[in-house]
PDB file of C-alpha atoms in Angstrom:
ATOM      1  CA  PRO A   1      -5.300  16.766 -11.315  1.00 56.00           C
ATOM      2  CA  PRO A   2      -8.285  18.934 -10.412  1.00 57.00           C
ATOM      3  CA  PRO A   3      -8.889  19.705  -6.689  1.00 58.00           C
ATOM      4  CA  LEU A   4     -11.399  17.298  -4.689  1.00 56.00           C
ATOM      5  CA  PRO A   5     -14.748  18.209  -3.586  1.00 56.00           C
ATOM      6  CA  PRO A   6     -15.158  18.643   0.022  1.00 55.00           C
ATOM      7  CA  PRO A   7     -14.793  15.288   2.255  1.00 57.00           C
ATOM      8  CA  VAL A   8     -17.843  13.112   2.347  1.00 55.00           C
ATOM      9  CA  PRO A   9     -20.398  13.134   5.129  1.00 59.00           C
ATOM     10  CA  ALA A  10     -19.169  11.113   7.953  1.00 65.00           C
ATOM     11  CA  GLU A  11     -22.443   8.766   7.406  1.00 78.00           C
ATOM     12  CA  PRO A  12     -21.518   5.313   7.516  1.00 79.00           C
ATOM     13  CA  ALA A  13     -23.263   4.407   4.117  1.00 83.00           C
ATOM     14  CA  SER A  14     -21.689   7.258   2.407  1.00 80.00           C
ATOM     15  CA  LEU A  15     -17.931   6.185   3.843  1.00 80.00           C
ATOM     16  CA  ALA A  16     -18.802   2.665   2.715  1.00 85.00           C
ATOM     17  CA  ASP A  17     -19.873   3.535  -0.778  1.00 85.00           C
ATOM     18  CA  LEU A  18     -16.633   5.911  -1.102  1.00 85.00           C
ATOM     19  CA  THR A  19     -14.285   2.947   0.221  1.00 87.00           C
ATOM     20  CA  VAL A  20     -15.799   0.437  -2.295  1.00 88.00           C
ATOM     21  CA  LEU A  21     -15.873   2.933  -5.099  1.00 86.00           C
ATOM     22  CA  ALA A  22     -12.322   3.543  -4.576  1.00 88.00           C
ATOM     23  CA  PHE A  23     -10.947  -0.019  -4.176  1.00 88.00           C
ATOM     24  CA  GLN A  24     -12.942  -1.073  -7.585  1.00 87.00           C
ATOM     25  CA  THR A  25     -11.569   2.184  -9.259  1.00 86.00           C
ATOM     26  CA  ARG A  26      -8.246   0.789  -8.395  1.00 87.00           C
ATOM     27  CA  ALA A  27      -8.584  -2.889  -9.032  1.00 83.00           C
ATOM     28  CA  THR A  28      -6.527  -4.414 -11.784  1.00 76.00           C
ATOM     29  CA  ARG A  29      -6.461  -7.714 -13.257  1.00 73.00           C
ATOM     30  CA  GLY A  30     -10.240  -7.311 -14.690  1.00 73.00           C
ATOM     31  CA  MET A  31     -11.677  -6.791 -11.487  1.00 74.00           C
ATOM     32  CA  GLY A  32     -11.864  -2.951 -12.295  1.00 70.00           C
ATOM     33  CA  LYS A  33     -10.679   0.508 -14.076  1.00 79.00           C
ATOM     34  CA  GLY A  34      -7.049  -0.114 -12.990  1.00 76.00           C
ATOM     35  CA  GLU A  35      -6.852   4.055 -12.300  1.00 85.00           C
ATOM     36  CA  LYS A  36      -4.260   4.581  -9.790  1.00 90.00           C
ATOM     37  CA  ASP A  37      -4.424   8.595  -9.565  1.00 90.00           C
ATOM     38  CA  LEU A  38      -8.131   8.599  -9.047  1.00 91.00           C
ATOM     39  CA  PHE A  39      -7.858   5.999  -6.506  1.00 92.00           C
ATOM     40  CA  PHE A  40      -5.389   8.114  -4.720  1.00 94.00           C
ATOM     41  CA  GLN A  41      -7.623  10.863  -4.820  1.00 92.00           C
ATOM     42  CA  MET A  42     -10.510   9.058  -3.462  1.00 90.00           C
ATOM     43  CA  LEU A  43      -8.217   7.731  -0.723  1.00 92.00           C
ATOM     44  CA  ALA A  44      -7.355  11.102   0.323  1.00 92.00           C
ATOM     45  CA  ALA A  45     -11.293  11.811   0.623  1.00 89.00           C
ATOM     46  CA  LEU A  46     -11.805   9.087   3.116  1.00 89.00           C
ATOM     47  CA  PRO A  47     -11.394   9.952   6.650  1.00 89.00           C
ATOM     48  CA  VAL A  48      -7.942   8.701   8.140  1.00 91.00           C
ATOM     49  CA  GLU A  49      -9.705   6.015  10.137  1.00 91.00           C
ATOM     50  CA  ALA A  50     -11.524   4.366   7.264  1.00 90.00           C
ATOM     51  CA  ALA A  51      -8.260   4.779   4.869  1.00 93.00           C
ATOM     52  CA  THR A  52      -6.065   3.069   7.435  1.00 95.00           C
ATOM     53  CA  ALA A  53      -8.489   0.527   8.111  1.00 93.00           C
ATOM     54  CA  THR A  54      -8.715  -0.694   4.540  1.00 94.00           C
ATOM     55  CA  LEU A  55      -5.275  -0.027   3.584  1.00 96.00           C
ATOM     56  CA  HIS A  56      -4.248  -3.629   3.706  1.00 96.00           C
ATOM     57  CA  LEU A  57      -6.371  -4.301   0.525  1.00 94.00           C
ATOM     58  CA  VAL A  58      -4.139  -2.233  -1.377  1.00 94.00           C
ATOM     59  CA  PRO A  59      -2.105  -5.061  -2.962  1.00 94.00           C
ATOM     60  CA  HIS A  60      -4.673  -7.122  -3.651  1.00 92.00           C
ATOM     61  CA  PHE A  61      -6.644  -4.299  -6.036  1.00 91.00           C
ATOM     62  CA  GLY A  62      -3.449  -3.044  -7.099  1.00 90.00           C
ATOM     63  CA  TYR A  63       0.066  -3.764  -6.376  1.00 93.00           C
ATOM     64  CA  TRP A  64       2.574  -3.394  -3.599  1.00 95.00           C
ATOM     65  CA  LYS A  65       4.352  -0.516  -5.452  1.00 95.00           C
ATOM     66  CA  ASP A  66       1.087   1.637  -4.830  1.00 95.00           C
ATOM     67  CA  TYR A  67       2.369   1.793  -1.139  1.00 96.00           C
ATOM     68  CA  LEU A  68       5.220   3.622  -2.389  1.00 96.00           C
ATOM     69  CA  LEU A  69       3.371   5.670  -5.037  1.00 95.00           C
ATOM     70  CA  MET A  70       0.870   7.232  -2.602  1.00 95.00           C
ATOM     71  CA  GLN A  71       3.558   8.608  -0.318  1.00 94.00           C
ATOM     72  CA  GLY A  72       4.041  11.496  -2.989  1.00 92.00           C
ATOM     73  CA  VAL A  73       0.531  12.263  -3.440  1.00 93.00           C
ATOM     74  CA  ALA A  74      -0.394  15.497  -2.129  1.00 91.00           C
ATOM     75  CA  GLY A  75      -3.588  15.237   0.339  1.00 91.00           C
ATOM     76  CA  ILE A  76      -3.193  11.802   1.558  1.00 94.00           C
ATOM     77  CA  ASP A  77      -2.862  12.207   5.520  1.00 94.00           C
ATOM     78  CA  ALA A  78       0.648  11.393   7.111  1.00 95.00           C
ATOM     79  CA  ALA A  79      -0.907   8.729   9.182  1.00 96.00           C
ATOM     80  CA  VAL A  80      -2.087   6.713   6.125  1.00 96.00           C
ATOM     81  CA  LYS A  81       1.247   7.368   4.599  1.00 96.00           C
ATOM     82  CA  ASP A  82       3.034   6.047   7.559  1.00 95.00           C
ATOM     83  CA  LYS A  83       0.632   2.827   7.915  1.00 96.00           C
ATOM     84  CA  ALA A  84       1.448   2.177   3.963  1.00 96.00           C
ATOM     85  CA  LEU A  85       5.085   2.033   4.591  1.00 95.00           C
ATOM     86  CA  SER A  86       4.523  -0.132   7.884  1.00 95.00           C
ATOM     87  CA  LEU A  87       2.612  -2.706   6.155  1.00 96.00           C
ATOM     88  CA  LEU A  88       5.062  -2.878   3.424  1.00 96.00           C
ATOM     89  CA  ALA A  89       7.801  -3.463   6.194  1.00 95.00           C
ATOM     90  CA  ASP A  90       5.264  -6.068   7.799  1.00 95.00           C
ATOM     91  CA  GLN A  91       5.270  -8.150   4.732  1.00 96.00           C
ATOM     92  CA  LEU A  92       8.746  -7.875   4.172  1.00 96.00           C
ATOM     93  CA  LEU A  93       9.488  -9.597   7.518  1.00 95.00           C
ATOM     94  CA  LYS A  94       6.866 -12.212   7.092  1.00 96.00           C
ATOM     95  CA  ASP A  95       8.317 -12.985   3.695  1.00 96.00           C
ATOM     96  CA  ALA A  96      11.762 -13.245   5.019  1.00 95.00           C
ATOM     97  CA  ALA A  97      10.435 -15.622   8.010  1.00 96.00           C
ATOM     98  CA  GLU A  98       8.562 -17.827   5.060  1.00 96.00           C
ATOM     99  CA  LEU A  99      11.872 -18.112   3.142  1.00 96.00           C
ATOM    100  CA  GLU A 100      13.942 -19.269   6.171  1.00 96.00           C
ATOM    101  CA  ALA A 101      10.942 -21.485   7.232  1.00 96.00           C
ATOM    102  CA  ALA A 102      10.990 -23.102   3.706  1.00 96.00           C
ATOM    103  CA  GLU A 103      14.647 -23.419   3.523  1.00 96.00           C
ATOM    104  CA  LYS A 104      14.811 -25.330   6.830  1.00 97.00           C
ATOM    105  CA  GLU A 105      11.830 -27.685   5.563  1.00 96.00           C
ATOM    106  CA  ALA A 106      13.290 -27.937   2.157  1.00 95.00           C
ATOM    107  CA  ARG A 107      10.176 -26.712   0.345  1.00 95.00           C
ATOM    108  CA  ALA A 108       9.238 -23.849  -2.307  1.00 96.00           C
ATOM    109  CA  PRO A 109       8.518 -20.995  -0.296  1.00 95.00           C
ATOM    110  CA  ASN A 110       5.201 -19.178  -0.609  1.00 96.00           C
ATOM    111  CA  LEU A 111       6.222 -15.368  -1.085  1.00 96.00           C
ATOM    112  CA  THR A 112       4.633 -12.333  -2.030  1.00 95.00           C
ATOM    113  CA  LEU A 113       5.757  -9.438  -4.398  1.00 95.00           C
ATOM    114  CA  ALA A 114       6.572  -7.165  -1.903  1.00 95.00           C
ATOM    115  CA  GLY A 115      10.349  -7.557  -2.331  1.00 94.00           C
ATOM    116  CA  LYS A 116       9.892  -6.806  -5.820  1.00 94.00           C
ATOM    117  CA  TYR A 117       8.649  -3.483  -5.531  1.00 95.00           C
ATOM    118  CA  ALA A 118      10.429  -2.703  -2.374  1.00 94.00           C
ATOM    119  CA  PRO A 119      12.353   0.707  -2.491  1.00 93.00           C
ATOM    120  CA  ARG A 120      16.067   0.369  -3.132  1.00 92.00           C
ATOM    121  CA  GLU A 121      18.996   3.173  -2.628  1.00 89.00           C
ATOM    122  CA  GLY A 122      19.716   4.849  -5.778  1.00 89.00           C
ATOM    123  CA  SER A 123      16.285   4.333  -7.174  1.00 89.00           C
ATOM    124  CA  ALA A 124      13.332   7.173  -7.416  1.00 90.00           C
ATOM    125  CA  PHE A 125      12.390   6.027  -4.123  1.00 90.00           C
ATOM    126  CA  ASP A 126      15.724   6.288  -2.578  1.00 89.00           C
ATOM    127  CA  GLY A 127      14.447   8.236   0.489  1.00 88.00           C
ATOM    128  CA  LEU A 128      11.627   5.696   1.165  1.00 92.00           C
ATOM    129  CA  ALA A 129      14.414   3.328   0.891  1.00 91.00           C
ATOM    130  CA  LYS A 130      16.045   4.636   3.719  1.00 90.00           C
ATOM    131  CA  ARG A 131      12.864   5.200   5.722  1.00 89.00           C
ATOM    132  CA  LEU A 132      11.902   1.695   5.176  1.00 91.00           C
ATOM    133  CA  SER A 133      15.488   0.291   6.294  1.00 90.00           C
ATOM    134  CA  ILE A 134      15.167   1.681   9.302  1.00 89.00           C
ATOM    135  CA  SER A 135      11.698   0.680  10.062  1.00 87.00           C
ATOM    136  CA  LEU A 136      12.948  -2.861   9.148  1.00 87.00           C
ATOM    137  CA  PHE A 137      16.469  -2.828  10.823  1.00 86.00           C
ATOM    138  CA  GLY A 138      16.633   0.236  13.480  1.00 81.00           C
ATOM    139  CA  ASN A 139      19.326   3.067  12.909  1.00 76.00           C
ATOM    140  CA  LYS A 140      22.467   0.326  12.973  1.00 64.00           C
TER     141      LYS A 140
END
């Protein structure tokens, strides 16, 4: 991809516009353009604070795998990448708790698709699988 222009000015209106534009660019399912690569470039142009504050919206506008894909994108700050893996780990723990609660209550669980896209050992995201495992279960 071509190099990004210099970061946007830190004016609140400009940051808000770039943030909205980034998520509209990524939006799938008839909401936007569905562009992953351009979204990642726009995310990299945002200040770290703005990117991490809105990162929880990624699965709604894209899908859970976006958290994994952004790990390999140059220009995205390490803090944003760490927050993305943390959000995925948190959701996996919430889904595990929901599954356990649903079994106890004999009802159908209400789960997200985070588990479907969670990295697995031996896959393209093998290194991320190990990092995620450590964040979920510690260094056992």
